[in-house]
PDB file of C-alpha atoms in Angstrom:
ATOM      1  CA  MET R   1       2.515   3.479  -9.007  1.00 44.00           C
ATOM      2  CA  ALA R   2      -0.441   3.925 -12.063  1.00 37.00           C
ATOM      3  CA  THR R   3      -2.536   6.974 -10.273  1.00 39.00           C
ATOM      4  CA  THR R   4      -6.157   5.855 -11.340  1.00 39.00           C
ATOM      5  CA  ASN R   5      -9.889   5.887 -10.440  1.00 44.00           C
ATOM      6  CA  ALA R   6      -8.847   1.934  -8.279  1.00 57.00           C
ATOM      7  CA  ALA R   7      -5.501   3.637  -6.998  1.00 77.00           C
ATOM      8  CA  SER R   8      -5.582   3.699  -3.149  1.00 86.00           C
ATOM      9  CA  THR R   9      -4.284   7.408  -1.781  1.00 90.00           C
ATOM     10  CA  VAL R  10      -1.415   7.080   0.163  1.00 94.00           C
ATOM     11  CA  ARG R  11      -3.493   7.251   3.646  1.00 90.00           C
ATOM     12  CA  GLU R  12      -5.681   3.444   2.539  1.00 89.00           C
ATOM     13  CA  LEU R  13      -1.761   2.356   1.690  1.00 93.00           C
ATOM     14  CA  ILE R  14      -0.029   2.736   5.084  1.00 94.00           C
ATOM     15  CA  ARG R  15      -3.282   1.470   6.921  1.00 88.00           C
ATOM     16  CA  GLU R  16      -2.988  -0.902   4.579  1.00 89.00           C
ATOM     17  CA  HIS R  17       0.927  -1.677   5.345  1.00 93.00           C
ATOM     18  CA  TYR R  18       0.903  -0.331   9.142  1.00 91.00           C
ATOM     19  CA  SER R  19       1.572  -4.589  10.372  1.00 91.00           C
ATOM     20  CA  ALA R  20       4.285  -4.699   7.902  1.00 94.00           C
ATOM     21  CA  LEU R  21       5.930  -1.169  10.125  1.00 95.00           C
ATOM     22  CA  THR R  22       8.768  -0.807  11.514  1.00 95.00           C
ATOM     23  CA  GLN R  23       7.843   1.090  14.908  1.00 94.00           C
ATOM     24  CA  ALA R  24      10.205   4.257  14.061  1.00 94.00           C
ATOM     25  CA  GLU R  25       8.465   4.147  10.413  1.00 96.00           C
ATOM     26  CA  ARG R  26       5.369   3.861  11.904  1.00 94.00           C
ATOM     27  CA  LYS R  27       6.482   7.000  13.632  1.00 94.00           C
ATOM     28  CA  PHE R  28       6.483   8.861  10.255  1.00 95.00           C
ATOM     29  CA  ALA R  29       2.694   7.214   9.302  1.00 94.00           C
ATOM     30  CA  ASN R  30       1.649   7.935  12.651  1.00 92.00           C
ATOM     31  CA  ALA R  31       2.718  11.835  12.083  1.00 92.00           C
ATOM     32  CA  LEU R  32       1.314  11.683   8.538  1.00 94.00           C
ATOM     33  CA  LEU R  33      -1.821  10.571   9.373  1.00 89.00           C
ATOM     34  CA  ASP R  34      -2.346  13.194  12.063  1.00 87.00           C
ATOM     35  CA  ASN R  35      -1.331  16.176   9.620  1.00 87.00           C
ATOM     36  CA  TYR R  36      -2.221  14.136   5.926  1.00 90.00           C
ATOM     37  CA  PRO R  37      -1.020  15.182   3.516  1.00 88.00           C
ATOM     38  CA  ALA R  38       0.960  17.924   4.630  1.00 88.00           C
ATOM     39  CA  ALA R  39       3.780  16.365   6.521  1.00 91.00           C
ATOM     40  CA  GLY R  40       4.016  14.199   3.887  1.00 93.00           C
ATOM     41  CA  LEU R  41       4.648  17.475   1.027  1.00 92.00           C
ATOM     42  CA  ALA R  42       7.957  19.188   2.170  1.00 93.00           C
ATOM     43  CA  SER R  43      11.115  17.113   0.887  1.00 94.00           C
ATOM     44  CA  ILE R  44      12.732  13.634   2.114  1.00 96.00           C
ATOM     45  CA  THR R  45      15.023  15.283   4.705  1.00 95.00           C
ATOM     46  CA  ILE R  46      12.491  17.965   5.854  1.00 95.00           C
ATOM     47  CA  VAL R  47       9.824  16.012   6.586  1.00 94.00           C
ATOM     48  CA  ALA R  48      12.092  13.192   8.034  1.00 95.00           C
ATOM     49  CA  SER R  49      13.383  16.013  10.619  1.00 95.00           C
ATOM     50  CA  ASN R  50       9.802  17.423  11.388  1.00 94.00           C
ATOM     51  CA  VAL R  51       9.002  13.743  13.115  1.00 93.00           C
ATOM     52  CA  GLY R  52      12.092  12.711  13.964  1.00 95.00           C
ATOM     53  CA  VAL R  53      12.980  10.565  11.938  1.00 95.00           C
ATOM     54  CA  SER R  54      15.437   9.529   9.830  1.00 96.00           C
ATOM     55  CA  SER R  55      15.539   9.946   5.706  1.00 95.00           C
ATOM     56  CA  PRO R  56      16.517   6.371   5.151  1.00 95.00           C
ATOM     57  CA  THR R  57      13.870   5.411   7.618  1.00 96.00           C
ATOM     58  CA  VAL R  58      11.139   7.472   5.147  1.00 96.00           C
ATOM     59  CA  ALA R  59      12.726   6.434   2.834  1.00 96.00           C
ATOM     60  CA  ARG R  60      12.349   2.313   3.026  1.00 96.00           C
ATOM     61  CA  MET R  61       8.562   3.054   4.812  1.00 96.00           C
ATOM     62  CA  VAL R  62       7.124   4.852   1.418  1.00 96.00           C
ATOM     63  CA  LYS R  63       8.557   1.266  -0.664  1.00 96.00           C
ATOM     64  CA  LYS R  64       6.805  -1.001   2.166  1.00 96.00           C
ATOM     65  CA  LEU R  65       4.145   1.469   0.780  1.00 96.00           C
ATOM     66  CA  GLY R  66       4.634   0.162  -2.838  1.00 95.00           C
ATOM     67  CA  PHE R  67       6.465   3.147  -4.144  1.00 95.00           C
ATOM     68  CA  LYS R  68       9.767   3.791  -6.533  1.00 95.00           C
ATOM     69  CA  GLY R  69      11.126   6.011  -3.888  1.00 95.00           C
ATOM     70  CA  TYR R  70      10.476   9.520  -2.477  1.00 95.00           C
ATOM     71  CA  PRO R  71       9.494  11.249  -5.331  1.00 94.00           C
ATOM     72  CA  GLU R  72       7.130   8.832  -6.053  1.00 95.00           C
ATOM     73  CA  PHE R  73       5.255   8.685  -3.541  1.00 95.00           C
ATOM     74  CA  HIS R  74       6.007  12.972  -3.434  1.00 94.00           C
ATOM     75  CA  LYS R  75       3.687  12.975  -6.076  1.00 93.00           C
ATOM     76  CA  ALA R  76       1.166  11.277  -5.410  1.00 93.00           C
ATOM     77  CA  LEU R  77       0.408  13.257  -2.540  1.00 93.00           C
ATOM     78  CA  LEU R  78       0.524  16.841  -4.531  1.00 91.00           C
ATOM     79  CA  SER R  79      -1.912  15.302  -7.347  1.00 88.00           C
ATOM     80  CA  GLU R  80      -4.568  13.783  -4.197  1.00 88.00           C
ATOM     81  CA  LEU R  81      -3.608  17.962  -2.939  1.00 86.00           C
ATOM     82  CA  GLU R  82      -4.901  18.879  -6.334  1.00 84.00           C
ATOM     83  CA  ALA R  83      -7.914  16.646  -6.588  1.00 82.00           C
ATOM     84  CA  LYS R  84      -9.405  18.746  -3.333  1.00 81.00           C
ATOM     85  CA  GLY R  85     -10.362  21.580  -5.085  1.00 74.00           C
ATOM     86  CA  VAL R  86     -11.049  20.233  -8.409  1.00 72.00           C
ATOM     87  CA  GLY R  87     -14.470  21.361 -10.079  1.00 69.00           C
ATOM     88  CA  PRO R  88     -16.714  18.936 -12.919  1.00 68.00           C
ATOM     89  CA  THR R  89     -15.349  20.941 -15.349  1.00 64.00           C
ATOM     90  CA  LYS R  90     -12.066  19.689 -15.117  1.00 62.00           C
ATOM     91  CA  ARG R  91     -13.027  15.914 -13.440  1.00 60.00           C
ATOM     92  CA  ARG R  92     -15.018  15.604 -16.661  1.00 62.00           C
ATOM     93  CA  ASP R  93     -11.967  16.319 -18.575  1.00 62.00           C
ATOM     94  CA  ASN R  94     -10.037  14.440 -16.118  1.00 59.00           C
ATOM     95  CA  TRP R  95     -12.169  11.473 -17.389  1.00 59.00           C
ATOM     96  CA  SER R  96     -12.848  11.763 -20.812  1.00 58.00           C
ATOM     97  CA  SER R  97      -8.899  12.020 -22.028  1.00 56.00           C
ATOM     98  CA  GLU R  98      -8.919   9.068 -20.696  1.00 60.00           C
ATOM     99  CA  ALA R  99     -12.070   7.205 -22.042  1.00 55.00           C
ATOM    100  CA  PRO R 100     -12.284   3.729 -23.620  1.00 60.00           C
ATOM    101  CA  GLN R 101     -14.663   3.439 -26.818  1.00 67.00           C
ATOM    102  CA  GLU R 102     -17.604   1.421 -24.359  1.00 79.00           C
ATOM    103  CA  HIS R 103     -20.542   2.563 -23.308  1.00 84.00           C
ATOM    104  CA  LEU R 104     -20.983   4.720 -20.557  1.00 82.00           C
ATOM    105  CA  LEU R 105     -23.726   2.658 -18.775  1.00 85.00           C
ATOM    106  CA  ASN R 106     -20.641   0.057 -18.140  1.00 86.00           C
ATOM    107  CA  ARG R 107     -17.806   2.769 -17.088  1.00 84.00           C
ATOM    108  CA  PHE R 108     -20.046   4.385 -15.153  1.00 86.00           C
ATOM    109  CA  SER R 109     -21.635   0.975 -13.408  1.00 89.00           C
ATOM    110  CA  GLN R 110     -18.238  -0.782 -13.251  1.00 89.00           C
ATOM    111  CA  ALA R 111     -16.429   2.837 -11.903  1.00 91.00           C
ATOM    112  CA  VAL R 112     -19.812   2.357  -9.384  1.00 93.00           C
ATOM    113  CA  THR R 113     -18.975  -1.208  -8.630  1.00 93.00           C
ATOM    114  CA  ASN R 114     -15.517  -0.195  -8.090  1.00 92.00           C
ATOM    115  CA  ASN R 115     -15.341   3.243  -5.552  1.00 94.00           C
ATOM    116  CA  LEU R 116     -17.867   0.622  -3.337  1.00 96.00           C
ATOM    117  CA  GLN R 117     -15.038  -2.087  -3.159  1.00 94.00           C
ATOM    118  CA  GLN R 118     -12.065   0.614  -2.028  1.00 92.00           C
ATOM    119  CA  THR R 119     -14.733   2.465   0.516  1.00 95.00           C
ATOM    120  CA  PHE R 120     -15.804  -1.252   1.720  1.00 96.00           C
ATOM    121  CA  ALA R 121     -12.451  -3.244   1.626  1.00 92.00           C
ATOM    122  CA  HIS R 122     -11.010   0.434   4.461  1.00 91.00           C
ATOM    123  CA  ILE R 123     -13.975   0.263   6.430  1.00 94.00           C
ATOM    124  CA  ASP R 124     -12.112  -0.635   9.008  1.00 93.00           C
ATOM    125  CA  THR R 125     -15.234  -2.482  11.565  1.00 96.00           C
ATOM    126  CA  GLU R 126     -13.950  -1.633  15.129  1.00 96.00           C
ATOM    127  CA  ARG R 127     -13.897   2.750  14.158  1.00 96.00           C
ATOM    128  CA  PHE R 128     -17.679   1.149  12.253  1.00 98.00           C
ATOM    129  CA  ASP R 129     -19.063  -0.711  15.388  1.00 98.00           C
ATOM    130  CA  GLN R 130     -18.430   2.272  17.333  1.00 98.00           C
ATOM    131  CA  ALA R 131     -19.937   5.153  15.329  1.00 98.00           C
ATOM    132  CA  THR R 132     -22.597   3.259  15.017  1.00 98.00           C
ATOM    133  CA  ARG R 133     -22.964   2.520  19.411  1.00 98.00           C
ATOM    134  CA  GLN R 134     -22.671   6.661  19.069  1.00 98.00           C
ATOM    135  CA  LEU R 135     -25.853   6.937  16.838  1.00 98.00           C
ATOM    136  CA  ALA R 136     -27.663   4.943  18.626  1.00 98.00           C
ATOM    137  CA  ASP R 137     -27.043   6.394  22.917  1.00 98.00           C
ATOM    138  CA  THR R 138     -30.749   7.876  22.960  1.00 97.00           C
ATOM    139  CA  GLU R 139     -29.001   9.140  26.191  1.00 96.00           C
ATOM    140  CA  LYS R 140     -27.306  12.038  23.913  1.00 97.00           C
ATOM    141  CA  ARG R 141     -29.211  13.833  20.979  1.00 98.00           C
ATOM    142  CA  LEU R 142     -28.304  13.020  17.061  1.00 99.00           C
ATOM    143  CA  TYR R 143     -27.625  16.169  15.728  1.00 98.00           C
ATOM    144  CA  ILE R 144     -27.264  15.496  11.617  1.00 99.00           C
ATOM    145  CA  VAL R 145     -26.363  18.220   8.542  1.00 98.00           C
ATOM    146  CA  GLY R 146     -24.387  18.216   4.927  1.00 97.00           C
ATOM    147  CA  GLY R 147     -23.679  20.821   3.124  1.00 94.00           C
ATOM    148  CA  ARG R 148     -24.654  21.791  -0.331  1.00 92.00           C
ATOM    149  CA  ILE R 149     -24.467  17.966  -3.156  1.00 91.00           C
ATOM    150  CA  THR R 150     -24.843  16.241   0.550  1.00 96.00           C
ATOM    151  CA  GLN R 151     -27.414  17.537   1.827  1.00 96.00           C
ATOM    152  CA  ALA R 152     -30.288  14.827  -0.085  1.00 96.00           C
ATOM    153  CA  LEU R 153     -26.674  12.792   2.333  1.00 98.00           C
ATOM    154  CA  ALA R 154     -28.273  14.251   5.265  1.00 98.00           C
ATOM    155  CA  ASP R 155     -32.069  14.426   4.774  1.00 98.00           C
ATOM    156  CA  TYR R 156     -32.168  10.909   4.026  1.00 98.00           C
ATOM    157  CA  ALA R 157     -30.263  10.381   7.312  1.00 98.00           C
ATOM    158  CA  PHE R 158     -32.359  11.849   9.200  1.00 98.00           C
ATOM    159  CA  THR R 159     -35.868  10.144   7.757  1.00 97.00           C
ATOM    160  CA  HIS R 160     -34.123   7.057   9.095  1.00 97.00           C
ATOM    161  CA  PHE R 161     -32.715   7.527  12.386  1.00 98.00           C
ATOM    162  CA  GLN R 162     -35.531  10.009  13.440  1.00 97.00           C
ATOM    163  CA  ALA R 163     -37.338   7.026  12.711  1.00 97.00           C
ATOM    164  CA  VAL R 164     -36.192   4.500  14.929  1.00 97.00           C
ATOM    165  CA  ARG R 165     -34.034   6.842  17.960  1.00 97.00           C
ATOM    166  CA  PRO R 166     -36.206  10.058  19.668  1.00 97.00           C
ATOM    167  CA  GLY R 167     -33.830  12.669  20.116  1.00 98.00           C
ATOM    168  CA  VAL R 168     -32.767  13.961  16.409  1.00 98.00           C
ATOM    169  CA  THR R 169     -32.168  17.137  14.859  1.00 98.00           C
ATOM    170  CA  HIS R 170     -31.929  17.753  11.238  1.00 97.00           C
ATOM    171  CA  MET R 171     -30.142  21.005  10.734  1.00 96.00           C
ATOM    172  CA  THR R 172     -30.388  22.981   7.188  1.00 91.00           C
ATOM    173  CA  SER R 173     -28.393  23.732   5.204  1.00 82.00           C
ATOM    174  CA  SER R 174     -28.163  27.346   5.891  1.00 86.00           C
ATOM    175  CA  SER R 175     -25.189  28.769   7.895  1.00 88.00           C
ATOM    176  CA  GLY R 176     -27.816  31.051   9.745  1.00 90.00           C
ATOM    177  CA  THR R 177     -29.954  28.887  11.556  1.00 93.00           C
ATOM    178  CA  TRP R 178     -26.986  27.049  12.891  1.00 94.00           C
ATOM    179  CA  PRO R 179     -26.137  29.349  15.758  1.00 95.00           C
ATOM    180  CA  HIS R 180     -30.478  27.691  17.287  1.00 96.00           C
ATOM    181  CA  TYR R 181     -29.496  24.417  16.988  1.00 96.00           C
ATOM    182  CA  VAL R 182     -26.234  24.878  18.644  1.00 96.00           C
ATOM    183  CA  LEU R 183     -27.320  27.403  22.020  1.00 96.00           C
ATOM    184  CA  ASP R 184     -28.612  23.521  22.747  1.00 94.00           C
ATOM    185  CA  MET R 185     -25.970  20.985  22.151  1.00 97.00           C
ATOM    186  CA  GLU R 186     -24.926  19.653  25.332  1.00 96.00           C
ATOM    187  CA  PRO R 187     -20.780  17.576  26.014  1.00 97.00           C
ATOM    188  CA  GLY R 188     -21.565  13.967  24.599  1.00 97.00           C
ATOM    189  CA  ASP R 189     -24.001  14.586  21.525  1.00 98.00           C
ATOM    190  CA  THR R 190     -22.998  13.781  18.098  1.00 98.00           C
ATOM    191  CA  LEU R 191     -22.827  15.784  14.969  1.00 99.00           C
ATOM    192  CA  LEU R 192     -23.148  13.215  11.964  1.00 99.00           C
ATOM    193  CA  ILE R 193     -21.707  15.560   8.770  1.00 99.00           C
ATOM    194  CA  PHE R 194     -21.343  14.827   5.236  1.00 98.00           C
ATOM    195  CA  ASP R 195     -18.121  16.623   3.556  1.00 98.00           C
ATOM    196  CA  VAL R 196     -16.960  16.254   0.111  1.00 96.00           C
ATOM    197  CA  ARG R 197     -14.495  18.063  -2.031  1.00 92.00           C
ATOM    198  CA  ARG R 198     -14.522  20.576  -2.737  1.00 89.00           C
ATOM    199  CA  TYR R 199     -14.962  21.227   0.948  1.00 94.00           C
ATOM    200  CA  GLU R 200     -17.691  24.327   2.457  1.00 95.00           C
ATOM    201  CA  THR R 201     -15.647  26.492   4.595  1.00 95.00           C
ATOM    202  CA  ASN R 202     -19.144  26.564   7.058  1.00 96.00           C
ATOM    203  CA  LEU R 203     -18.863  23.281   7.845  1.00 97.00           C
ATOM    204  CA  LEU R 204     -15.747  23.238   9.146  1.00 97.00           C
ATOM    205  CA  ARG R 205     -16.246  26.021  10.872  1.00 96.00           C
ATOM    206  CA  LEU R 206     -19.224  24.598  11.706  1.00 97.00           C
ATOM    207  CA  THR R 207     -17.798  22.225  13.737  1.00 97.00           C
ATOM    208  CA  GLU R 208     -15.015  24.209  15.364  1.00 97.00           C
ATOM    209  CA  ILE R 209     -17.438  25.298  17.350  1.00 96.00           C
ATOM    210  CA  VAL R 210     -19.441  22.119  17.751  1.00 97.00           C
ATOM    211  CA  LYS R 211     -16.068  20.672  18.384  1.00 97.00           C
ATOM    212  CA  LYS R 212     -15.723  23.176  21.442  1.00 96.00           C
ATOM    213  CA  ARG R 213     -19.095  22.359  23.283  1.00 96.00           C
ATOM    214  CA  GLY R 214     -18.066  19.142  23.574  1.00 97.00           C
ATOM    215  CA  ALA R 215     -19.618  16.885  20.941  1.00 98.00           C
ATOM    216  CA  GLN R 216     -18.665  14.686  19.264  1.00 98.00           C
ATOM    217  CA  ILE R 217     -18.023  14.289  15.253  1.00 98.00           C
ATOM    218  CA  VAL R 218     -18.647  12.081  12.934  1.00 99.00           C
ATOM    219  CA  LEU R 219     -17.737  12.925   9.433  1.00 98.00           C
ATOM    220  CA  PHE R 220     -18.751  10.980   6.512  1.00 99.00           C
ATOM    221  CA  THR R 221     -16.266  12.799   3.264  1.00 97.00           C
ATOM    222  CA  ASP R 222     -14.279  11.525   0.556  1.00 95.00           C
ATOM    223  CA  GLN R 223     -11.254   9.554  -0.178  1.00 93.00           C
ATOM    224  CA  TRP R 224      -8.461  12.361  -0.294  1.00 92.00           C
ATOM    225  CA  GLY R 225     -10.746  13.430   3.228  1.00 92.00           C
ATOM    226  CA  SER R 226     -12.531  16.499   4.520  1.00 95.00           C
ATOM    227  CA  PRO R 227     -10.706  19.760   6.843  1.00 94.00           C
ATOM    228  CA  ILE R 228     -13.108  18.071   9.004  1.00 97.00           C
ATOM    229  CA  SER R 229     -10.903  14.833   9.384  1.00 94.00           C
ATOM    230  CA  THR R 230      -8.564  17.109  11.864  1.00 92.00           C
ATOM    231  CA  LEU R 231     -10.948  18.159  14.273  1.00 96.00           C
ATOM    232  CA  ALA R 232     -13.657  14.687  13.773  1.00 97.00           C
ATOM    233  CA  ASP R 233     -14.034  11.685  16.138  1.00 98.00           C
ATOM    234  CA  LEU R 234     -14.528   9.547  13.868  1.00 98.00           C
ATOM    235  CA  THR R 235     -13.681   9.988  10.109  1.00 97.00           C
ATOM    236  CA  PHE R 236     -14.964   6.576   7.190  1.00 98.00           C
ATOM    237  CA  HIS R 237     -13.731   7.607   3.314  1.00 96.00           C
ATOM    238  CA  CYS R 238     -16.063   7.253   0.639  1.00 97.00           C
ATOM    239  CA  ARG R 239     -14.856   6.738  -3.109  1.00 95.00           C
ATOM    240  CA  VAL R 240     -16.602   9.089  -5.687  1.00 94.00           C
ATOM    241  CA  GLU R 241     -14.492   9.710  -8.407  1.00 90.00           C
ATOM    242  CA  ILE R 242     -17.129   8.268 -11.362  1.00 89.00           C
ATOM    243  CA  PRO R 243     -17.137   9.622 -15.922  1.00 87.00           C
ATOM    244  CA  SER R 244     -18.750  12.702 -15.205  1.00 86.00           C
ATOM    245  CA  GLY R 245     -18.782  16.003 -13.776  1.00 83.00           C
ATOM    246  CA  TRP R 246     -20.306  15.837 -10.984  1.00 88.00           C
ATOM    247  CA  ASP R 247     -18.872  12.858  -8.044  1.00 92.00           C
ATOM    248  CA  SER R 248     -20.594   9.788  -6.397  1.00 94.00           C
ATOM    249  CA  ASN R 249     -22.430   9.643  -3.797  1.00 96.00           C
ATOM    250  CA  VAL R 250     -23.908   5.489  -3.835  1.00 97.00           C
ATOM    251  CA  ALA R 251     -20.674   3.962  -1.860  1.00 97.00           C
ATOM    252  CA  THR R 252     -21.015   6.944   0.905  1.00 98.00           C
ATOM    253  CA  MET R 253     -24.575   6.231   0.390  1.00 98.00           C
ATOM    254  CA  MET R 254     -24.208   1.969   0.872  1.00 98.00           C
ATOM    255  CA  LEU R 255     -22.406   3.394   3.941  1.00 98.00           C
ATOM    256  CA  LEU R 256     -24.457   5.677   5.821  1.00 98.00           C
ATOM    257  CA  GLU R 257     -27.676   2.777   5.101  1.00 98.00           C
ATOM    258  CA  THR R 258     -25.485  -0.496   6.782  1.00 98.00           C
ATOM    259  CA  MET R 259     -25.177   2.149   9.528  1.00 98.00           C
ATOM    260  CA  ILE R 260     -28.968   2.851   9.734  1.00 98.00           C
ATOM    261  CA  ALA R 261     -29.305  -1.367   9.580  1.00 98.00           C
ATOM    262  CA  SER R 262     -26.727  -1.855  12.509  1.00 98.00           C
ATOM    263  CA  VAL R 263     -28.780   1.423  14.377  1.00 98.00           C
ATOM    264  CA  GLN R 264     -32.182   0.047  14.178  1.00 97.00           C
ATOM    265  CA  GLU R 265     -30.615  -3.077  14.678  1.00 97.00           C
ATOM    266  CA  GLN R 266     -29.116  -2.151  18.286  1.00 97.00           C
ATOM    267  CA  ARG R 267     -32.606  -0.489  19.068  1.00 96.00           C
ATOM    268  CA  TRP R 268     -34.977  -3.565  18.423  1.00 95.00           C
ATOM    269  CA  PRO R 269     -37.511  -3.579  19.609  1.00 92.00           C
ATOM    270  CA  ASP R 270     -37.369  -0.157  20.666  1.00 96.00           C
ATOM    271  CA  ALA R 271     -37.132   0.756  16.860  1.00 96.00           C
ATOM    272  CA  ARG R 272     -40.168  -1.710  16.023  1.00 96.00           C
ATOM    273  CA  ASP R 273     -42.063   0.850  18.302  1.00 96.00           C
ATOM    274  CA  ARG R 274     -41.413   3.486  16.981  1.00 96.00           C
ATOM    275  CA  TYR R 275     -42.568   2.003  13.030  1.00 95.00           C
ATOM    276  CA  GLU R 276     -45.397   0.861  14.290  1.00 95.00           C
ATOM    277  CA  ARG R 277     -46.236   3.768  16.309  1.00 95.00           C
ATOM    278  CA  LEU R 278     -45.379   6.158  13.405  1.00 95.00           C
ATOM    279  CA  ASP R 279     -47.248   3.893  10.655  1.00 93.00           C
ATOM    280  CA  GLU R 280     -50.579   4.641  12.887  1.00 94.00           C
ATOM    281  CA  LEU R 281     -49.681   8.156  12.045  1.00 94.00           C
ATOM    282  CA  PHE R 282     -49.033   7.714   9.181  1.00 92.00           C
ATOM    283  CA  ASP R 283     -52.295   5.914   8.824  1.00 91.00           C
ATOM    284  CA  LYS R 284     -54.365   8.845  10.545  1.00 91.00           C
ATOM    285  CA  THR R 285     -53.222  10.863   7.767  1.00 91.00           C
ATOM    286  CA  HIS R 286     -53.631   9.404   5.604  1.00 87.00           C
ATOM    287  CA  PHE R 287     -50.986   9.554   3.381  1.00 88.00           C
ATOM    288  CA  PHE R 288     -49.989   6.392   1.809  1.00 87.00           C
ATOM    289  CA  ARG R 289     -52.806   4.649   0.241  1.00 85.00           C
ATOM    290  CA  LYS R 290     -54.140   1.132   0.553  1.00 82.00           C
ATOM    291  CA  PHE R 291     -54.829  -1.534  -1.681  1.00 80.00           C
ATOM    292  CA  THR R 292     -56.556  -3.890   0.682  1.00 73.00           C
TER     293      THR R 292
END
């Protein structure tokens, strides 16, 4: 199995082929998804024993996923694990070493288009609907936070969700202020969090604290998955690789905008009333230019 930008992660392959797996194979698949990718990083004998299935069961499952055998499956997991910690310099080197001769514009557009297709192809509609219902629930507060790179996504999410519904709090990127926000969190409140590689330790710690307070966690992350995935109630994996030293937020932004649109529709006409009142306030401050 080739390891390219277009290649599916092992997690995605399991979900694609899950219906074709036997009960014993699903037992291993579920164990791997619950402890991903660590549960698949040992030898086939050990991983099978840890889950309580036979080695042949594991071997059959990995072949159903499209791998030639367990060694290739194991190598794919190791590659994903390595990719989680890759910095800008290494990312750029990985792309430039295999770069075709076509113009960068073409390579960029192809990579971004692939990211969008791969991301949306693997979004579970039921989990998407569950997330948007949660984000639209004004009986509970919504908190939004991002990291060093993803703070821009958090800013965007706050601007739109705060216009659509009341009770939205934008947590700053400074971890020193987070206790002030957590102080007022109650069970059932939602934390919308953005975390991509190389994954921020302070965001993980925040999630651990918030989880203990009974809050619901909705996570946006990349295809490899933030460590926060093990704590999140709902996790959405978005493709991020592009021919650059940096990762792309295009697929993540598209999914976020889709969720914003869904929450807006669920809250209409209340959202329309908020829009109209917001516009009245903007008119009073003369924030926007008038052309008529």
